[in-house]
Amino acid sequence: MPEEAGFPPAKRFRPGCGPPRGRVLMLLTAGGGGGRRRPQPALAQPAAGVYPEAVERQRRSLPIFAARGQLLAQLRALDSAVLIGETGSGKTTQLPQYLYEGGFGRQGVIAVTQPRRVAAISLATRVSDEKRTELGKLVGYTVRFDDVSSEDTRIKFLTDGMLLREAISDSLLRQYSCVVLDEAHERTVHTDVLFGVVKTAQKRRKELEKPPLKVVVMSATMDVDLFSQYFDGAPVLYLEGRQHPIQVLYAKQPQQDYLHAALVSVFQIHQEAPPSQDILVFLTGQEEIEAMSKTCRDIAKHLPDGCPPVLVLPLYASLPYAQQLRVFQAAPKGCRKVILSTNIAETSITITGIKHVVDTGMVKAKTYNPDSGLEVLAVQRVSKAQAWQRTGRAGREGSGICYRLYTEDEFEKFEKMTVPEIQRCNLASVLLQLLAMKVPDVLTFDFMSKPSPDHVQAAVAQLDLLGALEQKDGQLTLTPVGRKMAAFPLDPKFAKTLLLSPKFHCTEEILTVVSLLSVDSVLYDPPSRRDEVQAVRRKFMSSEGDHITLLNIYRAFKNLGGSKDWCRENFVNSKNMALVAEVRAQLRDICLKMSMPMVSSRGDGESVRRCLAHSLFMSTAELQPDGTYVTTDSRQPVAIHPSSVLFHCRPACVVYTELLHTSRCYMRDVCVVDADWLHEAAPDYFRRKLRAARDGAHCP
DNA sequence: GAGCACTGC
């Protein structure tokens, strides 16, 4: 039986003595009380009721209502404001309505951005309900593949990526009077770029004597000073939330094995707490979660008499949708739900009924090394902000408890904030978009958190190799090819592949390939059924590599009607496959608008591979005499990823789509190419590389 | 020789 987990006596915490809040210029408290309803951006919920009075009463009961007048007055006087509000303050649903009611919708549309699609859609639905209007009229939303807005729309919810794309065709954001950047504390790449874009638009509109652009940054409790400083000392307003109190318990001593500690904690809670209280455990990845699920189920079989049964549910993004949905269903009466999740349950998925959160303090995260072009996926400590976010998941319906499997001293040593994504990702795509917006000097663009010069330089070099850049009057600008590349919602290298495809008579095929590569994998590989998967997949496998294999799968899917049954039988994720078809249609439209000829190679894999060789020549690896591979670009030792159809093969020369460092450095999505094609594609590049390799050999 | 956190256009 599990031994004692070792938690010290409870430490009570309420909103206020929890996460650091930064400098607060004005403190506003909730007016009234009572109402328990809180908005949940991630879940579609109907508004308070069908009766207008009920809606109005509920709106007035929210903490933000007391701040309404001051907020509007401030925004009339100033161009920017920062609004800090905890969960339940009502800021996301109410502020856009206040702005509209305050007349800000007369000069233009009020935009509200969200990092996630579901949030944009469900918020628009809620607010249009509260306004008792039809969705798409006064209140609407715009996300990729789905635009429910019209000329009448005054309040528009968008994903931050969508507003960014709109900014490419109009960097002054002329149709908008206000931009509300919500969930700013998440610091997604898109939000970070938007910070700069809206700030620039504000300045330019002022210079051109156009109507002002009002900007409101909305965030949870972090980064207050940073936001305020960036927007020229914008005032910060603080709103009280309606989060329930959460007890935070720390481990007594550092834990050597967080998995063991998690297991012990889960079963200690299970034996002590009423079975109606569900448990959410934060772990790092699929493999770990599946292994832990099995262990939990095994232990649950041998619990003492009188101990309630447990329902163990894994949760991670690549889990098939139907299995993800199981976490929302209530467990049978008398049975406890134990959800083992990645950080998907931190923000993207909100589960009701969670009373206990077990936080291992670990997360798997990607970092990017500009020197080698290598992405590193590694388990690391969470930040304090992230730990508080996890803790908050225990207090959504009532008071909760968070068990931190690390000591308070350890917690104090965690980084305050997670490093913003823009400082740990490949910037090629960001740079291409900024250049497409005609940002005068991308190298000195006013980022809130500047990426390192190495990162920027690596992106410039990458775009240059793709033929997207040129120098004009000492400034970087886009070539005609670069401008075309920016029109596609794709990684720049895939956009280039698509643009090259007519030359190889395989545009239809490349459309399919880049669509497949730009969404989550369509292949479903349950580890427990590995042999079955292997047998089924054999019929699609191509000795030419993963790209041609994927093409075969897509063809079979289309030719056989694309049914869900076919997907199930062939271990294909039908949801992702449907998305591929949507992406493909969107890309095809863009190609047609550019008058690209729609040509097909009719099953000839070689022309597809030639096309890939010509666009991805900077991502190649060569077989060494000892049977290993090194990249041509930086002589980095690499291996073919075990998921590749070429895992057991050793072609002399390959191009790859992605380099990922996990337990070692892997190439993912690998395609067999002829070395001659590569030299033909970029003779200067390979001459340079050859010389570097030779010189390197002489003086190591 | 043996494996993949999470979004988004």
XYZ file of C-alpha atoms (C1' of nucleotides) in Angstrom:
709
model
C 0.000 0.000 0.000
C 1.133 3.539 -0.632
C 3.291 4.997 2.090
C 2.865 8.443 3.540
C 3.383 11.238 1.014
C 4.707 13.665 3.570
C 2.810 16.902 3.345
C 3.189 19.516 6.076
C 0.117 20.995 7.770
C -2.189 22.865 5.461
C -1.259 26.333 4.327
C -4.322 28.339 3.644
C -4.307 30.577 0.622
C -6.980 32.777 -0.816
C -6.921 35.018 -3.829
C -4.675 37.794 -2.631
C -1.896 35.844 -1.021
C -1.405 33.640 -4.045
C 0.304 34.517 -7.280
C 2.405 37.686 -7.390
C 0.421 40.577 -8.709
C 2.957 43.238 -9.514
C 2.317 46.936 -9.128
C -1.334 47.844 -9.005
C -2.211 51.451 -9.631
C -5.831 51.242 -8.771
C -7.645 48.672 -6.740
C -11.225 47.870 -7.439
C -13.243 45.438 -5.436
C -16.302 43.484 -6.322
C -19.651 45.203 -5.906
C -22.206 42.994 -4.154
C -21.644 39.299 -3.937
C -23.674 36.202 -3.971
C -23.713 35.203 -7.632
C -21.684 32.062 -8.191
C -21.761 32.077 -11.937
C -18.457 32.598 -13.596
C -17.592 32.745 -17.274
C -15.606 29.830 -18.577
C -13.990 30.788 -21.849
C -13.112 27.238 -22.801
C -16.629 25.903 -22.502
C -19.669 26.892 -24.483
C -22.328 27.865 -21.976
C -25.686 29.449 -22.491
C -26.251 32.903 -21.030
C -27.962 33.381 -17.701
C -31.455 32.818 -18.983
C -34.077 33.708 -21.521
C -35.369 36.662 -19.505
C -33.631 39.958 -20.190
C -33.916 41.028 -16.528
C -32.110 37.880 -15.461
C -29.311 38.552 -17.935
C -29.047 42.133 -16.773
C -29.086 41.161 -13.093
C -26.389 38.601 -13.691
C -24.238 41.059 -15.656
C -24.507 43.600 -12.821
C -23.470 41.037 -10.236
C -20.065 40.479 -11.824
C -17.032 42.047 -10.139
C -16.171 44.071 -13.237
C -19.483 45.955 -13.122
C -18.288 48.234 -10.321
C -15.378 49.342 -12.488
C -17.452 50.080 -15.595
C -17.588 53.859 -15.294
C -13.957 54.344 -14.403
C -12.886 52.007 -17.173
C -14.775 53.871 -19.861
C -13.637 57.251 -18.598
C -10.046 56.107 -18.660
C -10.243 54.726 -22.147
C -11.802 57.959 -23.411
C -8.873 59.903 -21.997
C -6.072 57.494 -22.904
C -5.260 55.148 -25.765
C -4.245 52.075 -23.778
C -5.158 50.279 -20.582
C -4.128 47.097 -18.843
C -6.837 45.085 -17.142
C -5.812 42.462 -14.648
C -8.554 40.112 -13.596
C -8.700 36.722 -12.031
C -10.966 33.983 -13.244
C -14.547 34.955 -12.671
C -14.126 38.717 -12.858
C -16.249 38.748 -16.005
C -13.742 40.815 -17.935
C -13.822 38.879 -21.195
C -17.573 38.860 -21.636
C -18.286 42.298 -20.169
C -15.530 44.657 -21.307
C -16.412 44.307 -25.017
C -20.045 45.131 -24.183
C -19.059 48.143 -22.075
C -16.934 49.432 -24.932
C -19.859 49.023 -27.300
C -22.352 50.604 -24.902
C -19.870 53.414 -24.323
C -19.940 54.259 -28.026
C -16.567 52.843 -29.041
C -18.255 50.694 -31.689
C -19.330 53.731 -33.712
C -15.892 54.510 -35.142
C -15.113 50.913 -36.026
C -15.250 47.323 -34.923
C -14.232 46.233 -31.420
C -11.854 43.281 -31.799
C -11.281 40.820 -28.967
C -8.493 38.304 -29.504
C -8.128 34.836 -27.987
C -5.242 32.387 -28.283
C -7.639 29.502 -29.027
C -10.412 28.928 -31.552
C -12.925 27.304 -29.197
C -12.633 30.237 -26.813
C -13.276 32.786 -29.573
C -16.337 30.865 -30.761
C -17.883 30.163 -27.361
C -17.299 33.722 -26.115
C -18.942 35.202 -29.204
C -21.886 32.864 -28.658
C -22.217 33.901 -25.028
C -21.957 37.613 -25.623
C -24.440 37.548 -28.505
C -26.814 35.643 -26.192
C -26.396 38.274 -23.499
C -27.143 40.951 -26.075
C -30.081 38.882 -27.294
C -28.926 39.122 -30.882
C -28.280 36.554 -33.538
C -24.689 35.338 -33.676
C -22.923 36.944 -36.613
C -24.907 40.193 -36.465
C -23.923 42.621 -33.681
C -21.567 40.069 -32.154
C -19.576 37.679 -34.322
C -16.363 35.785 -34.611
C -13.663 35.059 -37.176
C -11.390 32.048 -36.905
C -9.679 30.028 -39.616
C -12.216 28.163 -41.786
C -15.088 29.836 -39.969
C -16.222 33.438 -40.300
C -19.480 34.241 -38.545
C -19.472 38.009 -38.852
C -21.146 40.564 -41.108
C -21.186 44.275 -41.922
C -23.334 44.768 -38.805
C -20.765 43.185 -36.526
C -19.459 45.639 -33.922
C -17.958 43.186 -31.450
C -15.771 40.595 -33.122
C -13.950 37.760 -31.399
C -10.912 36.502 -33.300
C -7.979 34.212 -32.709
C -4.826 36.271 -32.305
C -3.372 34.513 -35.353
C -6.361 35.632 -37.398
C -5.966 39.314 -36.496
C -2.285 39.012 -37.332
C -3.146 37.668 -40.775
C -5.565 40.563 -41.290
C -2.749 42.929 -40.362
C -0.773 41.706 -43.384
C -3.310 43.287 -45.724
C -3.876 46.318 -43.461
C -1.195 47.029 -40.897
C -3.121 50.051 -39.560
C -6.099 47.804 -38.693
C -8.368 50.490 -40.162
C -11.648 48.651 -39.601
C -11.083 48.505 -35.837
C -11.620 51.197 -33.231
C -10.466 49.031 -30.323
C -8.347 45.925 -29.985
C -8.684 43.929 -26.793
C -5.839 41.444 -26.371
C -7.138 38.793 -23.991
C -5.164 36.096 -22.157
C -2.065 38.217 -22.702
C -0.256 36.434 -19.870
C -0.061 33.306 -22.030
C 2.378 35.188 -24.273
C 1.761 33.156 -27.416
C 3.903 34.134 -30.416
C 0.859 35.625 -32.069
C -0.099 37.776 -29.068
C 3.490 38.968 -28.726
C 3.692 40.013 -32.372
C 0.293 41.694 -32.064
C 1.572 43.802 -29.166
C 4.054 45.347 -31.572
C 1.594 45.560 -34.439
C -1.106 47.403 -32.472
C 1.430 49.720 -30.867
C 2.809 50.620 -34.296
C -0.721 51.062 -35.672
C -1.609 53.395 -32.771
C 1.403 55.565 -33.506
C 0.916 55.613 -37.269
C -2.780 56.441 -36.987
C -1.945 59.354 -34.734
C 0.678 60.632 -37.188
C -1.769 60.345 -40.073
C -4.471 62.046 -37.962
C -6.781 59.072 -38.313
C -9.221 57.967 -35.570
C -7.307 56.575 -32.583
C -6.874 52.855 -31.946
C -7.717 51.963 -28.354
C -5.843 48.995 -26.949
C -6.770 47.020 -23.852
C -4.448 44.285 -22.636
C -6.249 41.758 -20.452
C -4.313 39.311 -18.371
C -4.330 37.101 -15.334
C -2.116 38.205 -12.495
C 1.277 38.159 -14.217
C 3.511 40.545 -16.147
C 1.678 43.695 -15.064
C 4.677 46.013 -15.140
C 5.868 44.715 -18.464
C 2.497 45.347 -20.138
C 2.110 48.782 -18.614
C 5.631 49.915 -19.494
C 5.376 48.634 -23.038
C 2.240 50.672 -23.677
C 3.854 53.897 -22.440
C 2.819 53.569 -18.815
C -0.799 52.627 -19.454
C -2.834 52.515 -16.240
C -3.420 49.132 -14.658
C -6.826 48.196 -13.343
C -7.225 45.282 -11.016
C -10.414 43.269 -10.760
C -11.226 40.819 -8.050
C -12.164 37.361 -9.164
C -14.551 34.784 -7.843
C -12.111 31.955 -7.522
C -12.761 29.708 -4.553
C -10.125 29.288 -1.832
C -7.530 26.634 -2.496
C -5.304 24.963 0.069
C -1.739 24.558 -1.151
C 0.320 21.731 0.317
C 4.028 21.343 -0.329
C 6.107 18.187 -0.034
C 8.102 18.007 3.214
C 11.297 17.055 1.444
C 12.428 17.075 -2.184
C 11.104 14.086 -4.127
C 13.602 12.026 -6.129
C 10.929 10.372 -8.221
C 7.959 12.579 -9.064
C 6.071 9.696 -10.668
C 6.260 7.647 -7.500
C 5.306 10.683 -5.429
C 2.311 11.314 -7.700
C 1.164 7.724 -7.342
C 1.452 7.832 -3.553
C -0.437 11.122 -3.395
C -3.263 9.936 -5.626
C -3.932 6.890 -3.481
C -3.539 8.760 -0.224
C -6.188 11.232 -1.410
C -8.267 8.344 -2.656
C -8.304 6.679 0.735
C -9.099 9.839 2.662
C -11.401 12.021 0.534
C -15.071 11.405 -0.374
C -15.317 9.527 -3.717
C -17.299 12.331 -5.372
C -14.140 14.488 -5.413
C -12.141 14.043 -8.595
C -8.362 14.249 -8.920
C -6.349 15.917 -11.688
C -2.654 14.990 -11.987
C -0.258 17.012 -14.155
C 2.371 14.861 -15.899
C 4.636 15.465 -18.889
C 3.736 13.279 -21.848
C 1.838 10.483 -23.532
C 4.160 7.633 -22.640
C 4.408 8.626 -19.003
C 0.641 9.061 -18.763
C -0.141 5.692 -20.364
C 2.315 3.913 -18.070
C 0.944 5.657 -15.006
C -2.645 4.842 -16.063
C -1.763 1.184 -16.132
C -0.058 1.305 -12.727
C -3.001 3.183 -11.196
C -5.487 0.645 -12.527
C -3.346 -2.215 -11.207
C -3.107 -0.700 -7.732
C -6.843 0.101 -7.744
C -7.589 -3.610 -8.170
C -5.910 -4.413 -4.868
C -7.282 -1.699 -2.615
C -8.583 -2.621 0.857
C -12.274 -3.398 1.300
C -14.518 -0.387 1.530
C -12.255 1.676 -0.664
C -14.280 3.133 -3.584
C -13.413 2.188 -7.175
C -11.448 4.583 -9.385
C -11.854 5.520 -13.029
C -8.442 6.354 -14.455
C -8.532 8.595 -17.541
C -5.523 9.693 -19.594
C -5.645 13.091 -21.285
C -3.261 14.478 -23.888
C -3.626 16.266 -27.222
C -2.871 13.320 -29.510
C -5.465 11.148 -27.784
C -8.369 10.475 -30.174
C -11.190 12.938 -29.693
C -13.717 10.353 -28.449
C -11.346 9.347 -25.672
C -10.679 12.974 -24.739
C -14.409 13.487 -24.262
C -14.516 10.820 -21.566
C -12.958 13.215 -19.045
C -16.124 15.345 -19.175
C -18.481 12.505 -18.276
C -19.268 12.053 -14.615
C -17.902 8.875 -13.053
C -20.481 6.301 -11.945
C -21.877 7.082 -8.494
C -19.448 6.143 -5.741
C -16.544 6.006 -8.180
C -13.712 8.566 -8.320
C -12.311 10.057 -11.505
C -8.531 10.327 -11.655
C -7.408 12.294 -14.698
C -3.774 12.018 -15.738
C -3.041 14.935 -18.023
C -0.373 16.927 -19.811
C -0.508 20.716 -19.588
C -3.467 20.560 -21.989
C -5.609 20.747 -18.811
C -3.819 23.928 -17.731
C -5.559 26.161 -20.248
C -7.142 24.374 -23.210
C -9.433 21.908 -21.464
C -11.413 22.817 -18.373
C -12.854 19.911 -16.421
C -15.567 20.540 -13.877
C -15.663 18.741 -10.543
C -11.931 18.767 -9.874
C -11.298 19.117 -6.149
C -7.721 17.864 -5.923
C -4.838 18.880 -8.154
C -1.571 16.961 -7.945
C 1.242 19.018 -9.485
C 4.474 17.197 -10.282
C 6.055 20.554 -11.086
C 7.354 19.152 -14.365
C 6.474 19.944 -17.968
C 7.715 18.874 -21.373
C 8.546 21.954 -23.403
C 10.211 22.854 -26.649
C 13.189 25.138 -26.963
C 14.955 26.170 -30.123
C 18.664 26.341 -30.787
C 19.327 28.835 -33.597
C 22.892 27.608 -34.203
C 21.908 24.099 -35.172
C 18.312 24.778 -36.134
C 17.515 22.164 -33.570
C 14.344 21.983 -31.562
C 14.824 20.404 -28.184
C 11.919 18.767 -26.437
C 12.774 18.176 -22.823
C 11.219 17.678 -19.412
C 11.840 20.693 -17.209
C 10.547 22.550 -14.162
C 7.400 24.627 -14.538
C 7.473 28.345 -13.788
C 5.761 29.819 -10.742
C 3.091 31.278 -12.999
C 2.427 27.848 -14.453
C 2.269 26.255 -11.005
C -0.372 28.818 -9.986
C -2.312 28.137 -13.149
C -2.354 24.423 -12.287
C -3.376 25.198 -8.716
C -6.300 27.271 -9.996
C -7.754 24.210 -11.693
C -8.754 22.886 -8.252
C -10.982 25.793 -7.324
C -13.442 26.169 -10.142
C -16.650 24.925 -8.502
C -15.777 25.105 -4.842
C -12.807 25.162 -2.519
C -10.023 22.806 -3.508
C -6.639 21.413 -2.571
C -3.411 21.486 -4.554
C -0.662 19.013 -3.687
C 2.698 20.255 -4.876
C 5.194 17.415 -5.156
C 8.065 19.781 -4.409
C 9.064 21.738 -1.341
C 8.299 25.386 -0.778
C 12.033 26.127 -1.021
C 12.134 24.434 -4.414
C 9.103 26.420 -5.517
C 10.817 29.664 -4.558
C 13.628 28.771 -6.954
C 11.284 28.255 -9.946
C 11.444 30.920 -12.671
C 8.818 33.592 -12.113
C 7.399 33.372 -15.636
C 7.570 30.865 -18.440
C 9.939 32.237 -21.099
C 7.671 33.754 -23.789
C 7.326 31.493 -26.794
C 8.787 34.153 -29.087
C 12.140 33.697 -27.346
C 12.203 29.961 -27.859
C 10.840 29.307 -31.332
C 11.987 29.481 -34.916
C 11.292 33.060 -36.042
C 11.252 32.537 -39.806
C 7.476 32.663 -39.995
C 7.184 35.703 -37.705
C 9.808 37.592 -39.680
C 8.132 36.785 -42.990
C 4.844 38.149 -41.665
C 6.411 41.323 -40.293
C 8.167 41.928 -43.596
C 4.877 41.362 -45.417
C 3.380 44.119 -43.234
C 6.191 46.350 -44.479
C 7.598 46.910 -41.014
C 10.388 49.367 -41.816
C 13.167 47.670 -39.893
C 12.407 44.124 -38.765
C 15.767 43.724 -37.078
C 14.880 46.380 -34.511
C 11.151 45.645 -34.264
C 9.748 46.727 -30.901
C 9.035 43.348 -29.274
C 7.846 43.375 -25.671
C 10.424 40.657 -24.961
C 13.141 40.795 -27.577
C 14.249 37.500 -29.110
C 18.038 37.133 -29.092
C 19.950 38.502 -32.122
C 21.046 34.897 -32.856
C 17.431 33.830 -33.225
C 16.634 36.724 -35.522
C 19.776 36.183 -37.575
C 19.025 32.477 -37.971
C 15.559 33.324 -39.284
C 16.984 35.891 -41.705
C 19.461 33.297 -42.991
C 16.697 30.746 -43.420
C 14.415 33.108 -45.332
C 17.372 34.184 -47.444
C 18.087 30.581 -48.456
C 14.444 30.249 -49.465
C 14.880 33.253 -51.749
C 12.427 35.418 -49.809
C 14.705 38.349 -48.948
C 16.503 41.199 -50.622
C 18.233 44.366 -49.458
C 16.808 47.682 -50.570
C 18.384 50.938 -49.394
C 20.073 49.096 -46.567
C 16.768 47.578 -45.414
C 15.500 44.027 -45.589
C 12.469 43.618 -47.822
C 10.655 40.728 -49.451
C 11.301 39.497 -52.964
C 8.260 38.768 -55.146
C 8.634 35.105 -54.082
C 8.771 36.173 -50.433
C 5.566 38.164 -50.807
C 3.843 35.138 -52.301
C 5.150 32.923 -49.511
C 3.625 35.237 -46.907
C 0.182 34.736 -48.449
C 0.111 31.114 -47.321
C -0.765 30.135 -43.746
C 2.220 27.786 -43.748
C 5.747 27.436 -42.481
C 7.840 29.451 -44.986
C 9.664 26.351 -46.240
C 6.356 24.654 -47.078
C 5.101 27.798 -48.789
C 8.244 27.750 -50.917
C 7.750 24.063 -51.739
C 4.244 24.843 -52.941
C 5.444 27.767 -55.053
C 8.083 25.557 -56.712
C 5.660 22.734 -57.441
C 4.419 23.862 -60.907
C 7.999 23.575 -62.152
C 7.876 19.874 -61.241
C 4.286 19.349 -62.411
C 3.129 18.196 -58.986
C 1.134 21.047 -57.437
C -1.831 18.796 -56.567
C 0.512 16.357 -54.796
C 2.474 19.038 -52.943
C -0.786 20.621 -51.806
C -1.622 17.320 -50.160
C 1.845 16.832 -48.687
C 2.178 20.291 -47.122
C -1.372 20.088 -45.774
C -0.567 16.769 -44.114
C 2.652 18.172 -42.678
C 1.091 21.340 -41.338
C -1.505 19.677 -39.102
C -1.116 17.138 -36.314
C -0.277 13.652 -37.511
C -3.103 11.781 -39.180
C -1.520 8.525 -38.049
C -2.930 6.983 -34.913
C -0.455 4.650 -33.171
C -1.824 3.068 -30.017
C 1.258 1.395 -28.501
C -0.789 -1.596 -27.329
C -1.727 -2.524 -30.893
C 1.626 -1.966 -32.550
C 1.625 -5.174 -34.612
C -1.833 -4.517 -36.033
C -0.827 -0.953 -36.931
C 2.314 -2.210 -38.679
C 0.357 -4.748 -40.716
C -2.298 -2.254 -41.828
C 0.184 0.473 -42.635
C 2.338 -1.762 -44.805
C 0.013 -1.335 -47.769
C 0.656 2.442 -47.846
C 4.366 2.362 -47.155
C 6.709 3.689 -49.810
C 10.434 3.057 -50.011
C 10.655 6.678 -51.200
C 9.951 7.901 -47.672
C 7.328 9.427 -45.393
C 6.038 12.130 -47.725
C 5.113 9.641 -50.433
C 3.661 7.289 -47.808
C 1.443 10.076 -46.486
C 0.402 10.862 -50.032
C -0.617 7.206 -50.490
C -2.709 7.312 -47.329
C -4.470 10.506 -48.386
C -5.172 9.063 -51.832
C -6.636 5.881 -50.352
C -8.733 7.960 -47.951
C -10.139 10.052 -50.814
C -10.645 7.157 -53.236
C -12.518 5.111 -50.683
C -14.932 7.870 -49.754
C -13.103 8.999 -46.633
C -15.417 7.308 -44.172
C -14.870 7.145 -40.429
C -14.943 3.359 -40.630
C -12.102 3.402 -43.107
C -10.154 5.654 -40.737
C -10.744 3.352 -37.780
C -9.724 0.237 -39.704
C -6.580 1.928 -40.970
C -5.515 3.633 -37.733
C -6.025 7.079 -39.186
C -7.169 9.979 -36.991
C -10.362 11.046 -38.784
C -10.557 14.458 -37.125
C -7.051 15.380 -38.255
C -7.737 13.936 -41.699
C -10.818 16.145 -42.057
C -8.659 19.106 -41.073
C -6.111 18.193 -43.756
C -8.852 18.364 -46.377
C -9.886 21.822 -45.116
C -6.323 23.110 -45.084
C -5.767 21.724 -48.560
C -8.865 23.484 -49.915
C -7.757 26.784 -48.369
C -4.243 26.494 -49.812
C -5.625 25.512 -53.207
C -7.800 28.663 -53.226
C -4.765 30.818 -52.530
C -2.838 29.069 -55.330
C -5.686 29.686 -57.764
C -5.881 33.372 -56.778
C -2.194 33.571 -57.677
C -2.977 31.931 -61.008
C -0.769 28.965 -60.268
C -1.383 26.100 -62.707
C -3.054 23.106 -61.033
C -0.882 20.312 -62.347
C -0.549 16.707 -61.195
C 2.299 14.248 -61.549
C -0.266 11.431 -61.632
C 1.330 9.114 -59.145
C 4.924 9.820 -60.101
C 6.704 10.075 -56.748
C 9.983 11.177 -58.241
C 8.750 14.602 -59.317
C 7.372 15.159 -55.798
C 10.731 14.208 -54.302
C 12.577 16.448 -56.745
C 10.354 19.321 -55.710
C 11.062 18.637 -52.025
C 14.791 18.448 -52.759
C 14.684 21.850 -54.432
C 12.876 23.598 -51.578
C 14.300 21.756 -48.564
C 17.920 21.493 -49.718
C 19.069 23.186 -46.496
C 17.489 20.365 -44.479
C 19.424 17.359 -45.723
C 21.476 14.625 -44.166
C 24.071 12.253 -45.626
C 24.785 8.660 -44.724
C 28.282 8.164 -43.238
C 30.475 5.112 -43.783
C 29.653 3.935 -40.248
C 25.915 3.901 -41.004
C 25.012 7.082 -39.110
C 23.821 10.383 -40.555
C 25.070 13.955 -40.318
C 23.277 17.072 -41.497
C 24.791 18.830 -44.495
C 24.193 22.230 -42.959
C 25.970 21.957 -39.603
C 27.466 18.430 -39.619
C 25.195 17.590 -36.703
C 24.881 13.828 -36.030
C 21.246 12.837 -36.509
C 19.128 9.703 -36.825
C 15.963 8.741 -38.647
C 13.011 8.947 -36.255
C 11.525 5.572 -35.270
C 8.136 6.706 -36.578
C 9.566 7.034 -40.109
C 8.954 4.381 -42.750
C 12.686 4.683 -43.481
C 13.671 3.827 -39.907
C 15.137 0.486 -40.973
C 16.545 1.739 -44.265
C 19.719 3.625 -45.016
C 19.349 5.792 -48.078
C 22.521 7.712 -48.987
C 20.852 11.095 -48.972
C 17.622 12.386 -47.433
C 15.744 15.611 -46.850
C 13.802 16.010 -43.628
C 11.012 18.275 -42.487
C 11.956 18.732 -38.863
C 14.858 18.117 -36.497
C 13.815 17.240 -32.978
C 16.046 16.473 -30.064
C 14.459 14.124 -27.515
C 16.549 11.239 -26.250
C 18.772 11.905 -29.270
C 18.599 14.060 -32.374
C 15.960 12.829 -34.775
C 14.900 13.728 -38.308
C 11.149 13.535 -38.731
C 9.330 13.073 -42.035
C 12.182 11.861 -44.159
C 12.316 11.653 -47.957
C 14.852 9.850 -50.148
C 16.528 12.192 -52.638
C 19.316 12.068 -55.173
C 22.391 14.094 -54.215
C 22.549 15.445 -57.775
C 19.123 17.064 -57.400
C 20.347 18.947 -54.363
C 23.465 20.299 -56.068
C 21.325 21.320 -58.995
C 18.918 23.126 -56.652
C 21.524 25.199 -54.824
C 24.993 24.883 -56.361
C 26.516 27.788 -54.412
C 25.172 26.553 -51.111
C 26.652 23.085 -51.572
C 29.993 24.410 -52.822
C 30.162 26.477 -49.627
C 29.242 23.501 -47.469
C 31.733 21.240 -49.198
C 34.511 23.744 -48.634
C 33.543 24.166 -44.964
C 33.542 20.388 -44.471
C 36.967 20.079 -46.096
C 38.484 22.933 -44.086
C 36.949 21.509 -40.946
C 38.634 18.168 -41.659
C 42.042 19.839 -41.987
C 41.875 21.841 -38.797
C 39.474 20.206 -36.371
C 19.217 1.688 -33.236
C 13.691 2.385 -30.635
C 9.485 7.398 -29.821
C 6.275 12.591 -30.276
C 4.470 19.266 -24.716
C 0.694 22.771 -26.541
C -1.515 26.187 -29.737
C -2.535 28.767 -34.441
C -2.910 31.034 -39.680
